[in-house]
PDB file of C-alpha atoms in Angstrom:
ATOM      1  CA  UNK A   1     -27.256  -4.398  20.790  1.00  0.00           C
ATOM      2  CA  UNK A   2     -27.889  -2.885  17.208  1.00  0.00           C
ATOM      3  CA  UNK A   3     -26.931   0.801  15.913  1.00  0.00           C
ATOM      4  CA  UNK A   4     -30.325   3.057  15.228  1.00  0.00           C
ATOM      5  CA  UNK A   5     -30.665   6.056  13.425  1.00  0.00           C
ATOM      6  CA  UNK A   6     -33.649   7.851  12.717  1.00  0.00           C
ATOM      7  CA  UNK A   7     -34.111  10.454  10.141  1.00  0.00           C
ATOM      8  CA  UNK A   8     -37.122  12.192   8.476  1.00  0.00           C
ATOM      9  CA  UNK A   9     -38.414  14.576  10.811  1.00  0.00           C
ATOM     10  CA  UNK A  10     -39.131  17.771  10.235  1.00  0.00           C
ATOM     11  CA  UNK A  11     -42.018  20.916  10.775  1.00  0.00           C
ATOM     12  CA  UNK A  12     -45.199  20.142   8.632  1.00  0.00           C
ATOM     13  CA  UNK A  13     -48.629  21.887   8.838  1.00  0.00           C
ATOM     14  CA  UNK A  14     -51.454  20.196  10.539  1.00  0.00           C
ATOM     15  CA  UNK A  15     -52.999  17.319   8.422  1.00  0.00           C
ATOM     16  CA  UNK A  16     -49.777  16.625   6.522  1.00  0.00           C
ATOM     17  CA  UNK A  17     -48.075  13.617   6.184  1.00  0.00           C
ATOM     18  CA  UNK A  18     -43.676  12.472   7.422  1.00  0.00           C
ATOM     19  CA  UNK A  19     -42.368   9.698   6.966  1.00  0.00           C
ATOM     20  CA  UNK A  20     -39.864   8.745   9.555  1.00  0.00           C
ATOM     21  CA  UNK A  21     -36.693   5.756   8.841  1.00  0.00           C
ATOM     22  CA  UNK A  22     -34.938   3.975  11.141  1.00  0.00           C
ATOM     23  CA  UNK A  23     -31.710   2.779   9.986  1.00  0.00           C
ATOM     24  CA  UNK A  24     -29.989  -0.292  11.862  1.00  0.00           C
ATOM     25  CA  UNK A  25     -26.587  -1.757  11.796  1.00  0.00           C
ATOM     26  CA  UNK A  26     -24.340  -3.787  13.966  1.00  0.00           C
ATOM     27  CA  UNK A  27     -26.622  -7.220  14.190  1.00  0.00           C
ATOM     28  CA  UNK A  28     -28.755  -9.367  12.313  1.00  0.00           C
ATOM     29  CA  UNK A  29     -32.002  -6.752  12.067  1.00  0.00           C
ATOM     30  CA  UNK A  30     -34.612  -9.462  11.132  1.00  0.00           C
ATOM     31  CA  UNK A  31     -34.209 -10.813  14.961  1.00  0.00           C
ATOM     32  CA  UNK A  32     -35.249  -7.751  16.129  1.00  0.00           C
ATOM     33  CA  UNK A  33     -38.808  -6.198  17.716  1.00  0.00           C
ATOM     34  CA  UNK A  34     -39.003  -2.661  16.360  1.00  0.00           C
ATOM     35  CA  UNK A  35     -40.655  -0.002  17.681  1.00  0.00           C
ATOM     36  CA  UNK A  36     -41.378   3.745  17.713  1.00  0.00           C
ATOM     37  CA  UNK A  37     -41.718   5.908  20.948  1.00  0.00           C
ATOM     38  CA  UNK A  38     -41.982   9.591  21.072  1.00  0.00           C
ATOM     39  CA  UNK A  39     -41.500  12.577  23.977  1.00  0.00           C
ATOM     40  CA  UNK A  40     -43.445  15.925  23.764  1.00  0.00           C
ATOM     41  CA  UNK A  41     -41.805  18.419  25.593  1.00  0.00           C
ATOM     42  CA  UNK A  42     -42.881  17.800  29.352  1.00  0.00           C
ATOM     43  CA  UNK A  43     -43.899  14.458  29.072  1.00  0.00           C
ATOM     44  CA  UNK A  44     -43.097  11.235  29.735  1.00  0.00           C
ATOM     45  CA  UNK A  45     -41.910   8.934  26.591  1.00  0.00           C
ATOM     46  CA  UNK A  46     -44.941   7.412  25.011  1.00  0.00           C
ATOM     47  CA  UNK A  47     -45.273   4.269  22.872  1.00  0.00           C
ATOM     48  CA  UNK A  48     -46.560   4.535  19.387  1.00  0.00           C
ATOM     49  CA  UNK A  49     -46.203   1.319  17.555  1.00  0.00           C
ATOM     50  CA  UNK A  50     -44.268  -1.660  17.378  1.00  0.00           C
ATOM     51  CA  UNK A  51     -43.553  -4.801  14.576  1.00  0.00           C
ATOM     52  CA  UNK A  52     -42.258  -8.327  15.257  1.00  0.00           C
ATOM     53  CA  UNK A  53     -39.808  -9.520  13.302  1.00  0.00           C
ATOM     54  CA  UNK A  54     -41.795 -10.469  10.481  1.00  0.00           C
ATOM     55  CA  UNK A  55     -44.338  -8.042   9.828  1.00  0.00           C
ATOM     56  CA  UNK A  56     -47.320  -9.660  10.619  1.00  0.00           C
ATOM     57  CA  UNK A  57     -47.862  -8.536  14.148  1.00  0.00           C
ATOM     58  CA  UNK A  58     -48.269  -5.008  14.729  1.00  0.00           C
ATOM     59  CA  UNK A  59     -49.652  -3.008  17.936  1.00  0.00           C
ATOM     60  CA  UNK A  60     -50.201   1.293  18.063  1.00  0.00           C
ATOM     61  CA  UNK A  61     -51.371   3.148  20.610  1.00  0.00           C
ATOM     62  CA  UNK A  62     -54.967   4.608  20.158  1.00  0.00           C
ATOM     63  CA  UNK A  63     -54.118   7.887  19.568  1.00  0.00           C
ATOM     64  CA  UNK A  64     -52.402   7.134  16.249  1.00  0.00           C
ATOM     65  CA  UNK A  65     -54.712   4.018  14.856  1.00  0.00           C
ATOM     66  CA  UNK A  66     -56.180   4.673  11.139  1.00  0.00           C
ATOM     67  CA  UNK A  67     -53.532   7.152  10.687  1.00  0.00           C
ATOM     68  CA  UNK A  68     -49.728   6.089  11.432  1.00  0.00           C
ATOM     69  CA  UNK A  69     -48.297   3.017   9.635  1.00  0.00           C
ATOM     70  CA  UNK A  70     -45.163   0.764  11.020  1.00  0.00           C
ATOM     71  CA  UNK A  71     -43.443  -1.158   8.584  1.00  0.00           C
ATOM     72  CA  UNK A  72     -39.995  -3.185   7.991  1.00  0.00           C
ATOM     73  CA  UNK A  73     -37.560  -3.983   4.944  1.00  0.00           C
ATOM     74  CA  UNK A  74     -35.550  -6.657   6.600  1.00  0.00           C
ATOM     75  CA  UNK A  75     -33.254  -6.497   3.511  1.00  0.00           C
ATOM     76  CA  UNK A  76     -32.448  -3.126   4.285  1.00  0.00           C
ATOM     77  CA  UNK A  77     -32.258  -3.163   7.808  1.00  0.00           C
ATOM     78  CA  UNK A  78     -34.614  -0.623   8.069  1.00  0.00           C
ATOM     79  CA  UNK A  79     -38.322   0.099   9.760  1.00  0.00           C
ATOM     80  CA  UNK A  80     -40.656   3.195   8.928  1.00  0.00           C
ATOM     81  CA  UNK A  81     -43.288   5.277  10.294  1.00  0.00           C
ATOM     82  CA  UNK A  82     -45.365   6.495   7.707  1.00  0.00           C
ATOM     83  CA  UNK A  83     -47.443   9.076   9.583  1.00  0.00           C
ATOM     84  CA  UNK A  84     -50.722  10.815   7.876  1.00  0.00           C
ATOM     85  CA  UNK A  85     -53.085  13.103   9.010  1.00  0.00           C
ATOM     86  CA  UNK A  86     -50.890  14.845  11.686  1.00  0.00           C
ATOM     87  CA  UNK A  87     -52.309  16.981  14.310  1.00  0.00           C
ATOM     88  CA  UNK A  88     -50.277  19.258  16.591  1.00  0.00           C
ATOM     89  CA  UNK A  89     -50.317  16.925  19.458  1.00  0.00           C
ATOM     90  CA  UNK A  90     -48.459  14.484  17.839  1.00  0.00           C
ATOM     91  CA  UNK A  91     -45.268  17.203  17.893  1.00  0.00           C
ATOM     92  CA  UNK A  92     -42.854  15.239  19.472  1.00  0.00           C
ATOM     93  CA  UNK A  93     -39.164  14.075  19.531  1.00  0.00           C
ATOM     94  CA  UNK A  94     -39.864  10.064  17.891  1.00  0.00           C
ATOM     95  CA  UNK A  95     -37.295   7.234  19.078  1.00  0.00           C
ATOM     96  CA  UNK A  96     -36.593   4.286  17.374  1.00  0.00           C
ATOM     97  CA  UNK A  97     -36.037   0.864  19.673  1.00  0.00           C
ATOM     98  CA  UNK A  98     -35.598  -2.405  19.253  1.00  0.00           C
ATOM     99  CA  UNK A  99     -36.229  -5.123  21.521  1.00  0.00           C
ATOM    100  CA  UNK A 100     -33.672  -8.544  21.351  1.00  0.00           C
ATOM    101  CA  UNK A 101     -36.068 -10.662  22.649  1.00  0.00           C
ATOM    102  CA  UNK A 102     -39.465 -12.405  22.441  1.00  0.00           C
ATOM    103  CA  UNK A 103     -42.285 -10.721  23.800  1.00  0.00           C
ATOM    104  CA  UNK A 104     -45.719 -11.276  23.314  1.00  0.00           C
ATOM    105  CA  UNK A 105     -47.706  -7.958  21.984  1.00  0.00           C
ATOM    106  CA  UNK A 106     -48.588  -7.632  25.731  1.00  0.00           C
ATOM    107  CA  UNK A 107     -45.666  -6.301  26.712  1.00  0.00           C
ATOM    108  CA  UNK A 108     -45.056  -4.311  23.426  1.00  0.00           C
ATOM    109  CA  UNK A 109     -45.701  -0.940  25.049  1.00  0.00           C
ATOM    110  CA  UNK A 110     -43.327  -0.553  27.726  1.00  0.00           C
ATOM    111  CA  UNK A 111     -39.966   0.482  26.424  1.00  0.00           C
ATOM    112  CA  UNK A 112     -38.143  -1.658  29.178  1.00  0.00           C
ATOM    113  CA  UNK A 113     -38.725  -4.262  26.758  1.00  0.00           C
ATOM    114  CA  UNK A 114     -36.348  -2.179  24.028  1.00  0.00           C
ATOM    115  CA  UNK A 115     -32.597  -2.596  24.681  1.00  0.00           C
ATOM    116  CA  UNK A 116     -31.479  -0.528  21.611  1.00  0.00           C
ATOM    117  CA  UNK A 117     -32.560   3.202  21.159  1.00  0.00           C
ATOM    118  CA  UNK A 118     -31.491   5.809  18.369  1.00  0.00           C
ATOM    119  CA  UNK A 119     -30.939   9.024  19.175  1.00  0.00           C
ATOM    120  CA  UNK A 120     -34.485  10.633  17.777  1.00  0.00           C
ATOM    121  CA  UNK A 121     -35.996  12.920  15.207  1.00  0.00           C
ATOM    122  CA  UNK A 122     -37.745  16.107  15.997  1.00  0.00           C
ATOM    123  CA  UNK A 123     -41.509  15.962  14.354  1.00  0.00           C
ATOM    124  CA  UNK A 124     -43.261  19.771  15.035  1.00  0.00           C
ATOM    125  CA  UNK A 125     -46.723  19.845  13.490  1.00  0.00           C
ATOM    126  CA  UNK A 126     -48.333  23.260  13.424  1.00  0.00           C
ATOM    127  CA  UNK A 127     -52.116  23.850  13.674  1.00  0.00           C
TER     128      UNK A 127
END
């Protein structure tokens, strides 16, 4: 397993823009599937977006498509969530995971194909 900590969160106004790092240690990052998952407060966990080890396959979830963007820096061991445009409904505790294995994008979604989470960052967006 690999060490994740997220940072970056924080209470913005609605249409405002976070960016959210996930900071991994432990093992070799660049073997990893990353992705982000967030919880609003009576819901289940939700996938947002996920990158293969390279950067050059990416998958989001509808809701965030034209405005939230996942990216790596294998050098650094760390992936991002540049998030624009924010509306109150995406006020949410946001996970960082990483999955060990290969999956195709398929599976990408389900987060009991992660076997690494951080601890998570509160995002509140007010309207």
């Amino acid at each position: 397993q690999v060490l994740l900590v997220e940072s970056g969160g924080g209470l913005v106004q609605a249409g405002d823009s976070l960016r959210l790092s996930c900071a991994a240690s432990g093992r070799t990052f660049s073997y990893y599937r990353m992705g982000w998952f967030r919880q609003a407060p009576g819901k289940e966990r939700e996938f947002v977006a996920a990158v293969n080890w390279s950067g050059d396959s990416i998958v989001y979830v509808d809701s965030v498509k034209g405005r939230f963007t996942i990216s790596r820096d294998n050098a650094k061991s760390t992936v991002f969530l540049q998030m624009n445009s924010l509306k109150p409904e995406d006020t949410a505790v946001y996970y960082c995971a990483a999955g060990s294995y290969y999956r195709s994008t398929y599976y990408w979604k389900s987060e009991n194909e992660y076997d690494s989470w951080g601890q998570g960052t509160q995002v509140t967006v007010s309207s």
